[in-house]
Amino acid sequence: MGASLPPKEANLFKLIVKSYETKQYKKGLKAADTILKKFPDHGETLSMKGLTLNCMDRKSEAYELVRLGLKNDLKSHVCWHVYGLLYRSDREYREAIKCYRNALRIDPDNIEILRDLSLLQAQMRDLTGFVETRQQLLTLKPNHRMNWIGFAVAHHLNSNALKAVEILEAYEGTLEDDFPPDNERCEHGEMLLYKISLLEESGSLERALDELHKKELKIVDKLAYKEQEVSLLVKLGRFEEGATLYKALLAMNPDNYRYYEGLQKCVGLYSENSQYSSDQIELLDKLYKSLRQQYNWSSAVKRIPLDFLQGDKFREAADNYIRPLLTKGVPSLFSDLSPLYDHPGKADILEQLILALEHSIRTTGRYPGREDKEPPSTLMWALFLLAQHYDRRGQYDLSLSKIDEAIEHTPTVIDLYSAKSRILKHAGDLAAAAALADEARCMDLADRYINSECVKRMLQADQVPLGEKTAVLFTKDGDQHNNLHDMQCMWYELASGESYFRQGDLGRALKKFLSVEKHYADITEDQFDFHSYCLRKMTLRTYVEMLKFQDRLHSHSYFHKAAVGAIRCYIRLHDSPSKLTAEEDDDISKLPPSQKKKLRQKQRKAEARAKKEAEGKNEESSASNVSKTGKRTVKPVDPDPHGEKLLQVEDPLAEATRYLKLLQKNSPDSVETHFLSFEVNVRRQKVLLAFQAVKQLLRLNAEHPDTHRCLIKFFHKVDSMAAPVTDTEKLIWSVLEAERPAISQLHEKSLKEANKVFLEKHQASLMHRAAVAELLYALQPEKKPEAVKLIEESTNNPVATNGALGPVKEWKLKDCITVHKLLETVLDQNAALRWKERCAEYFPFSTYFGGRLSSAVANSAYNQSKNPENGSADHSQSSPTVDPLAPNGKLEAFKDLTIRP
């Protein structure tokens, strides 16, 4: 480095490198300028100055200088290395790898470049290249522990676990007998556990167990040692030893559910689907009774039997489990019991049990069969549990009466107001739910969770400005909305995006959805630093788990929701382009082709010029805000805060396809993925891709209403297409003709007959009838009255509840809203009005249908104020012009407003 410079300037060059490494950028810049005064064309100095400027957020200058330096000295490995670092800082990893390879052609044994290249290969999952680079590093520096470990990990990631074991054993052979010293025992123990996990992964179970026992004294993490040992024993079929070890683990942590599951496997009483014979239940009951005697303080040992016990034994166990938790006042009790509602008959037993407890406490002040009096709060918690029970079963009137009684009993418990807010949300009164959530928030202004729950309710009620002002109460002062973005608060961005989408503000909705996508890109980027850190600290098992997690990162539900939201926005944008864009397109379409081309070029130049000016302004405005290192601390201003530029895409469907490919790769088992694929590809006239989506839907759930809808719509469109002319069209036609008979739903049936058969199979389902009605109208427009009649003749049958109080109906509020929108937009607006009146009776709390008990009705019970003293707001009257929130979290604008109960 700097070899072509005189000694004085060569020392200055070393100072530039040192200043860069210690983040003293101003000092490095000064040294670079000193060299360049004498040697203005010195390539390596120009490159290092560019790299320093890049760290000071002066990217455009940085790229110019680095390219100029490379141009002046193409045979310098430093210039190529710096160019690669510049690309790496902008996440252009493939370009960075090319630069590193060019640098290695000049200096093949440069350790730093090889190390940087290996990090990028791990990041990009170029596993073959990663193995080669790590081997080269080991060859050059075999006395460095990290190179041995890195080479082993590279082979493991490249699906060669046994080779990785050989490398680790070769590394152990280089160590002395008394290794490790005390300060390296943890790292060495982690390496040994990693090696044993590799043997387990490769199927060498006996060898792994022998190695584990042999190295016991050198492994510091005794819990991990025992868990690894018991895992190997179970896989080897040595269940008695495994059971003994699981009991030892339970003595260490009797609330670990995995240990109980493992113990059940060892004694032969485990079932994947939780289905047990009566004999197995008897044996399991005995097992857990004996465990309860040993670990009486454990919650898990009392809760797990509720999953397999039946009938009277279940009732007795549930009674014993619920009573102390009601007395203690555990708000999460219902969340704990909630999975039992999926077990046939258990919800009814729980209802009878809780009702009996409530009645006994109300009348006698004590539990049935007990002499000791219960504290007054026990009744309140019993009412709280009952309210959540009825809410789960859809009996909202009973649920609200119980929660109101609990609030009247003890009006200072915040959980009651939060629960009532959830009940009202489920019942369909989103405005009242937001108001109750705000009342709960005002009772404890220092609780971030309650604040977040309140924000979520506001966003669900489409009160976005109020939700934003409430959310920023818990952010730092200054740029508050950016602060929410920096905290990667994805639930907030998703809820905001969905609200904007419902309101038709596609620009803001897209802005929020794409922000979530950016967070996932940042999470992917965040793994970069761990490639070297984990090898250095020897946290190898966790490192490999992290890499596997990163590989399936985009299958997470938040990314799925964000991608679905973005695709829906682009579909709507394609179907109804914004007025401004449509007018511009009309004006352009009237121009001759030559003028169109000139106008497009002019627009592109203007956009580029505006972008450059904006960057210049940002640099000028932040020039005064430079830290001691020379790095600017001011964040650039968002040039498109309302997402208006996002709406100006030339081809919305091409953008939608980009996100659709991610969904198809990461969420292939979601019906929604392939339904959206069908919608996008039908609009793009991609017949075979649309048919592929239909086939995937048939594979996942052939009886789903959306599957049937896509199937019939697709072949209806195909039947209406003109006869094929080109070779491509003929090929597509032949594929469809060959595939159609293989679809059982259409085999020897016309589309009308297939639609009729589908109706006969799903007569009782509202959503299936709605799908059939929509398709009947699409196939035979003259049969619109018959299609409407199909929906209107649907019956809302009660669900069998085995003695539950009050009727529970089959129809869900969300489904009824979907049907209303179908009637209103596709079939018949008069029928939509009739449907709305009918649903208002079924859902009296729904504001969408204007139910008599909802806050949408002026004289309803939920429009009467009871608790104005809590300082909460009437959110149904809120508007975007509400005054800002005070810094302490109180709403000055709300002081004269009231809350609905």
PDB file of C-alpha atoms in Angstrom, residues 113-285:
ATOM      1  CA  ILE A 113      -9.289  -9.443   0.864  1.00  0.00           C
ATOM      2  CA  LEU A 114      -9.811 -13.197   1.255  1.00  0.00           C
ATOM      3  CA  ARG A 115     -11.517 -12.641   4.617  1.00  0.00           C
ATOM      4  CA  ASP A 116     -13.811  -9.941   3.197  1.00  0.00           C
ATOM      5  CA  LEU A 117     -14.619 -12.174   0.211  1.00  0.00           C
ATOM      6  CA  SER A 118     -15.526 -15.085   2.506  1.00  0.00           C
ATOM      7  CA  LEU A 119     -17.941 -12.869   4.475  1.00  0.00           C
ATOM      8  CA  LEU A 120     -19.717 -11.848   1.275  1.00  0.00           C
ATOM      9  CA  GLN A 121     -19.908 -15.454   0.070  1.00  0.00           C
ATOM     10  CA  ALA A 122     -21.498 -16.485   3.363  1.00  0.00           C
ATOM     11  CA  GLN A 123     -23.944 -13.581   3.063  1.00  0.00           C
ATOM     12  CA  MET A 124     -24.883 -14.484  -0.524  1.00  0.00           C
ATOM     13  CA  ARG A 125     -24.877 -18.250   0.253  1.00  0.00           C
ATOM     14  CA  ASP A 126     -22.251 -18.923  -2.406  1.00  0.00           C
ATOM     15  CA  LEU A 127     -21.333 -22.030  -0.422  1.00  0.00           C
ATOM     16  CA  THR A 128     -18.953 -23.628  -2.935  1.00  0.00           C
ATOM     17  CA  GLY A 129     -16.970 -20.403  -3.183  1.00  0.00           C
ATOM     18  CA  PHE A 130     -17.157 -20.012   0.610  1.00  0.00           C
ATOM     19  CA  VAL A 131     -15.513 -23.431   1.070  1.00  0.00           C
ATOM     20  CA  GLU A 132     -12.730 -22.578  -1.423  1.00  0.00           C
ATOM     21  CA  THR A 133     -11.988 -19.189   0.161  1.00  0.00           C
ATOM     22  CA  ARG A 134     -11.955 -20.632   3.678  1.00  0.00           C
ATOM     23  CA  GLN A 135      -9.588 -23.391   2.560  1.00  0.00           C
ATOM     24  CA  GLN A 136      -7.246 -20.787   1.080  1.00  0.00           C
ATOM     25  CA  LEU A 137      -7.335 -18.779   4.340  1.00  0.00           C
ATOM     26  CA  LEU A 138      -6.519 -21.919   6.358  1.00  0.00           C
ATOM     27  CA  THR A 139      -3.634 -22.762   4.036  1.00  0.00           C
ATOM     28  CA  LEU A 140      -2.187 -19.271   4.440  1.00  0.00           C
ATOM     29  CA  LYS A 141      -2.676 -19.082   8.229  1.00  0.00           C
ATOM     30  CA  PRO A 142      -3.009 -22.579   9.736  1.00  0.00           C
ATOM     31  CA  ASN A 143      -2.099 -21.379  13.234  1.00  0.00           C
ATOM     32  CA  HIS A 144      -5.234 -19.203  13.459  1.00  0.00           C
ATOM     33  CA  ARG A 145      -8.145 -20.920  15.260  1.00  0.00           C
ATOM     34  CA  MET A 146     -10.803 -18.912  13.420  1.00  0.00           C
ATOM     35  CA  ASN A 147      -9.600 -20.260  10.053  1.00  0.00           C
ATOM     36  CA  TRP A 148     -10.043 -23.884  11.179  1.00  0.00           C
ATOM     37  CA  ILE A 149     -13.511 -23.182  12.545  1.00  0.00           C
ATOM     38  CA  GLY A 150     -14.518 -21.154   9.473  1.00  0.00           C
ATOM     39  CA  PHE A 151     -13.433 -24.001   7.161  1.00  0.00           C
ATOM     40  CA  ALA A 152     -15.463 -26.519   9.198  1.00  0.00           C
ATOM     41  CA  VAL A 153     -18.578 -24.290   9.208  1.00  0.00           C
ATOM     42  CA  ALA A 154     -18.228 -23.758   5.445  1.00  0.00           C
ATOM     43  CA  HIS A 155     -18.344 -27.531   4.837  1.00  0.00           C
ATOM     44  CA  HIS A 156     -21.300 -27.877   7.218  1.00  0.00           C
ATOM     45  CA  LEU A 157     -23.272 -25.194   5.368  1.00  0.00           C
ATOM     46  CA  ASN A 158     -22.347 -26.929   2.127  1.00  0.00           C
ATOM     47  CA  SER A 159     -24.119 -30.086   3.404  1.00  0.00           C
ATOM     48  CA  ASN A 160     -20.941 -31.985   4.269  1.00  0.00           C
ATOM     49  CA  ALA A 161     -21.193 -32.469   8.035  1.00  0.00           C
ATOM     50  CA  LEU A 162     -18.738 -35.401   8.238  1.00  0.00           C
ATOM     51  CA  LYS A 163     -16.029 -33.383   6.474  1.00  0.00           C
ATOM     52  CA  ALA A 164     -16.644 -30.592   9.000  1.00  0.00           C
ATOM     53  CA  VAL A 165     -16.129 -33.128  11.825  1.00  0.00           C
ATOM     54  CA  GLU A 166     -12.829 -34.253  10.274  1.00  0.00           C
ATOM     55  CA  ILE A 167     -11.608 -30.654  10.141  1.00  0.00           C
ATOM     56  CA  LEU A 168     -12.555 -30.014  13.778  1.00  0.00           C
ATOM     57  CA  GLU A 169     -10.790 -33.220  14.838  1.00  0.00           C
ATOM     58  CA  ALA A 170      -7.710 -32.173  12.866  1.00  0.00           C
ATOM     59  CA  TYR A 171      -7.831 -28.830  14.682  1.00  0.00           C
ATOM     60  CA  GLU A 172      -8.097 -30.629  18.048  1.00  0.00           C
ATOM     61  CA  GLY A 173      -5.010 -32.629  17.046  1.00  0.00           C
ATOM     62  CA  THR A 174      -3.010 -29.417  16.898  1.00  0.00           C
ATOM     63  CA  LEU A 175      -3.861 -28.554  20.515  1.00  0.00           C
ATOM     64  CA  GLU A 176      -1.881 -29.484  23.600  1.00  0.00           C
ATOM     65  CA  ASP A 177      -3.222 -31.897  26.212  1.00  0.00           C
ATOM     66  CA  ASP A 178      -3.854 -29.228  28.842  1.00  0.00           C
ATOM     67  CA  PHE A 179      -5.878 -27.091  26.397  1.00  0.00           C
ATOM     68  CA  PRO A 180      -8.016 -25.063  26.936  1.00  0.00           C
ATOM     69  CA  PRO A 181      -6.826 -22.460  29.439  1.00  0.00           C
ATOM     70  CA  ASP A 182      -9.432 -21.123  31.879  1.00  0.00           C
ATOM     71  CA  ASN A 183     -10.187 -18.037  29.801  1.00  0.00           C
ATOM     72  CA  GLU A 184     -11.075 -20.152  26.730  1.00  0.00           C
ATOM     73  CA  ARG A 185     -13.053 -22.990  28.338  1.00  0.00           C
ATOM     74  CA  CYS A 186     -16.460 -21.660  27.262  1.00  0.00           C
ATOM     75  CA  GLU A 187     -15.428 -21.204  23.618  1.00  0.00           C
ATOM     76  CA  HIS A 188     -13.802 -24.644  23.458  1.00  0.00           C
ATOM     77  CA  GLY A 189     -16.861 -26.261  25.084  1.00  0.00           C
ATOM     78  CA  GLU A 190     -19.104 -24.627  22.454  1.00  0.00           C
ATOM     79  CA  MET A 191     -16.870 -25.993  19.689  1.00  0.00           C
ATOM     80  CA  LEU A 192     -17.146 -29.515  21.158  1.00  0.00           C
ATOM     81  CA  LEU A 193     -20.942 -29.283  21.399  1.00  0.00           C
ATOM     82  CA  TYR A 194     -21.008 -28.079  17.781  1.00  0.00           C
ATOM     83  CA  LYS A 195     -18.932 -31.072  16.694  1.00  0.00           C
ATOM     84  CA  ILE A 196     -21.303 -33.456  18.515  1.00  0.00           C
ATOM     85  CA  SER A 197     -24.327 -31.802  16.876  1.00  0.00           C
ATOM     86  CA  LEU A 198     -22.605 -32.381  13.492  1.00  0.00           C
ATOM     87  CA  LEU A 199     -22.189 -36.069  14.282  1.00  0.00           C
ATOM     88  CA  GLU A 200     -25.857 -36.239  15.286  1.00  0.00           C
ATOM     89  CA  GLU A 201     -26.893 -34.500  12.072  1.00  0.00           C
ATOM     90  CA  SER A 202     -24.853 -36.921   9.960  1.00  0.00           C
ATOM     91  CA  GLY A 203     -26.461 -39.934  11.687  1.00  0.00           C
ATOM     92  CA  SER A 204     -23.405 -41.082  13.678  1.00  0.00           C
ATOM     93  CA  LEU A 205     -25.380 -41.275  16.932  1.00  0.00           C
ATOM     94  CA  GLU A 206     -23.261 -43.810  18.853  1.00  0.00           C
ATOM     95  CA  ARG A 207     -20.077 -41.979  17.948  1.00  0.00           C
ATOM     96  CA  ALA A 208     -21.670 -38.668  19.002  1.00  0.00           C
ATOM     97  CA  LEU A 209     -22.710 -40.104  22.397  1.00  0.00           C
ATOM     98  CA  ASP A 210     -19.239 -41.579  23.000  1.00  0.00           C
ATOM     99  CA  GLU A 211     -17.623 -38.254  22.084  1.00  0.00           C
ATOM    100  CA  LEU A 212     -19.995 -36.409  24.406  1.00  0.00           C
ATOM    101  CA  HIS A 213     -19.149 -38.646  27.384  1.00  0.00           C
ATOM    102  CA  LYS A 214     -15.437 -38.455  26.592  1.00  0.00           C
ATOM    103  CA  LYS A 215     -15.444 -34.628  26.530  1.00  0.00           C
ATOM    104  CA  GLU A 216     -17.779 -34.116  29.509  1.00  0.00           C
ATOM    105  CA  LEU A 217     -15.182 -32.392  31.688  1.00  0.00           C
ATOM    106  CA  LYS A 218     -14.271 -29.904  28.950  1.00  0.00           C
ATOM    107  CA  ILE A 219     -17.899 -28.814  28.294  1.00  0.00           C
ATOM    108  CA  VAL A 220     -18.841 -25.882  30.525  1.00  0.00           C
ATOM    109  CA  ASP A 221     -22.543 -25.605  29.588  1.00  0.00           C
ATOM    110  CA  LYS A 222     -23.933 -28.501  31.647  1.00  0.00           C
ATOM    111  CA  LEU A 223     -27.556 -27.849  30.685  1.00  0.00           C
ATOM    112  CA  ALA A 224     -26.714 -28.030  26.969  1.00  0.00           C
ATOM    113  CA  TYR A 225     -24.684 -31.173  27.726  1.00  0.00           C
ATOM    114  CA  LYS A 226     -27.675 -32.906  29.343  1.00  0.00           C
ATOM    115  CA  GLU A 227     -30.084 -31.808  26.590  1.00  0.00           C
ATOM    116  CA  GLN A 228     -27.699 -33.080  23.906  1.00  0.00           C
ATOM    117  CA  GLU A 229     -27.240 -36.363  25.761  1.00  0.00           C
ATOM    118  CA  VAL A 230     -30.958 -36.993  26.196  1.00  0.00           C
ATOM    119  CA  SER A 231     -31.587 -36.154  22.523  1.00  0.00           C
ATOM    120  CA  LEU A 232     -29.036 -38.785  21.474  1.00  0.00           C
ATOM    121  CA  LEU A 233     -30.386 -41.388  23.926  1.00  0.00           C
ATOM    122  CA  VAL A 234     -33.941 -41.004  22.601  1.00  0.00           C
ATOM    123  CA  LYS A 235     -32.773 -41.270  18.972  1.00  0.00           C
ATOM    124  CA  LEU A 236     -30.818 -44.419  19.864  1.00  0.00           C
ATOM    125  CA  GLY A 237     -33.948 -45.943  21.449  1.00  0.00           C
ATOM    126  CA  ARG A 238     -32.470 -46.036  24.979  1.00  0.00           C
ATOM    127  CA  PHE A 239     -35.689 -44.785  26.530  1.00  0.00           C
ATOM    128  CA  GLU A 240     -35.124 -45.835  30.152  1.00  0.00           C
ATOM    129  CA  GLU A 241     -31.910 -43.828  30.360  1.00  0.00           C
ATOM    130  CA  GLY A 242     -33.653 -40.989  28.520  1.00  0.00           C
ATOM    131  CA  ALA A 243     -36.544 -40.984  31.017  1.00  0.00           C
ATOM    132  CA  THR A 244     -34.114 -40.819  33.943  1.00  0.00           C
ATOM    133  CA  LEU A 245     -32.299 -37.907  32.351  1.00  0.00           C
ATOM    134  CA  TYR A 246     -35.533 -36.052  31.537  1.00  0.00           C
ATOM    135  CA  LYS A 247     -36.534 -36.343  35.216  1.00  0.00           C
ATOM    136  CA  ALA A 248     -33.169 -34.830  36.149  1.00  0.00           C
ATOM    137  CA  LEU A 249     -33.823 -31.979  33.723  1.00  0.00           C
ATOM    138  CA  LEU A 250     -37.307 -31.460  35.193  1.00  0.00           C
ATOM    139  CA  ALA A 251     -35.724 -31.148  38.631  1.00  0.00           C
ATOM    140  CA  MET A 252     -33.733 -28.229  37.165  1.00  0.00           C
ATOM    141  CA  ASN A 253     -36.708 -26.608  35.406  1.00  0.00           C
ATOM    142  CA  PRO A 254     -40.148 -28.147  36.068  1.00  0.00           C
ATOM    143  CA  ASP A 255     -41.928 -25.586  33.841  1.00  0.00           C
ATOM    144  CA  ASN A 256     -40.225 -26.587  30.591  1.00  0.00           C
ATOM    145  CA  TYR A 257     -42.902 -28.157  28.365  1.00  0.00           C
ATOM    146  CA  ARG A 258     -40.309 -29.802  26.084  1.00  0.00           C
ATOM    147  CA  TYR A 259     -39.014 -31.886  28.965  1.00  0.00           C
ATOM    148  CA  TYR A 260     -42.510 -33.239  29.696  1.00  0.00           C
ATOM    149  CA  GLU A 261     -42.986 -34.016  25.999  1.00  0.00           C
ATOM    150  CA  GLY A 262     -39.654 -35.846  25.930  1.00  0.00           C
ATOM    151  CA  LEU A 263     -40.530 -37.812  29.068  1.00  0.00           C
ATOM    152  CA  GLN A 264     -43.831 -38.888  27.467  1.00  0.00           C
ATOM    153  CA  LYS A 265     -41.902 -40.110  24.405  1.00  0.00           C
ATOM    154  CA  CYS A 266     -39.564 -42.124  26.624  1.00  0.00           C
ATOM    155  CA  VAL A 267     -42.434 -43.883  28.429  1.00  0.00           C
ATOM    156  CA  GLY A 268     -44.310 -44.482  25.141  1.00  0.00           C
ATOM    157  CA  LEU A 269     -47.188 -42.104  25.856  1.00  0.00           C
ATOM    158  CA  TYR A 270     -46.738 -39.400  23.244  1.00  0.00           C
ATOM    159  CA  SER A 271     -48.965 -38.684  20.242  1.00  0.00           C
ATOM    160  CA  GLU A 272     -48.281 -36.070  17.562  1.00  0.00           C
ATOM    161  CA  ASN A 273     -51.999 -35.327  17.092  1.00  0.00           C
ATOM    162  CA  SER A 274     -52.807 -35.497  20.851  1.00  0.00           C
ATOM    163  CA  GLN A 275     -55.181 -38.438  20.312  1.00  0.00           C
ATOM    164  CA  TYR A 276     -54.941 -41.047  23.099  1.00  0.00           C
ATOM    165  CA  SER A 277     -56.789 -44.248  23.960  1.00  0.00           C
ATOM    166  CA  SER A 278     -58.524 -44.562  27.344  1.00  0.00           C
ATOM    167  CA  ASP A 279     -55.696 -46.796  28.628  1.00  0.00           C
ATOM    168  CA  GLN A 280     -53.068 -44.245  27.572  1.00  0.00           C
ATOM    169  CA  ILE A 281     -55.026 -41.448  29.272  1.00  0.00           C
ATOM    170  CA  GLU A 282     -55.115 -43.508  32.465  1.00  0.00           C
ATOM    171  CA  LEU A 283     -51.340 -44.035  32.364  1.00  0.00           C
ATOM    172  CA  LEU A 284     -50.688 -40.368  31.552  1.00  0.00           C
ATOM    173  CA  ASP A 285     -52.904 -39.321  34.459  1.00  0.00           C
TER     174      ASP A 285
END
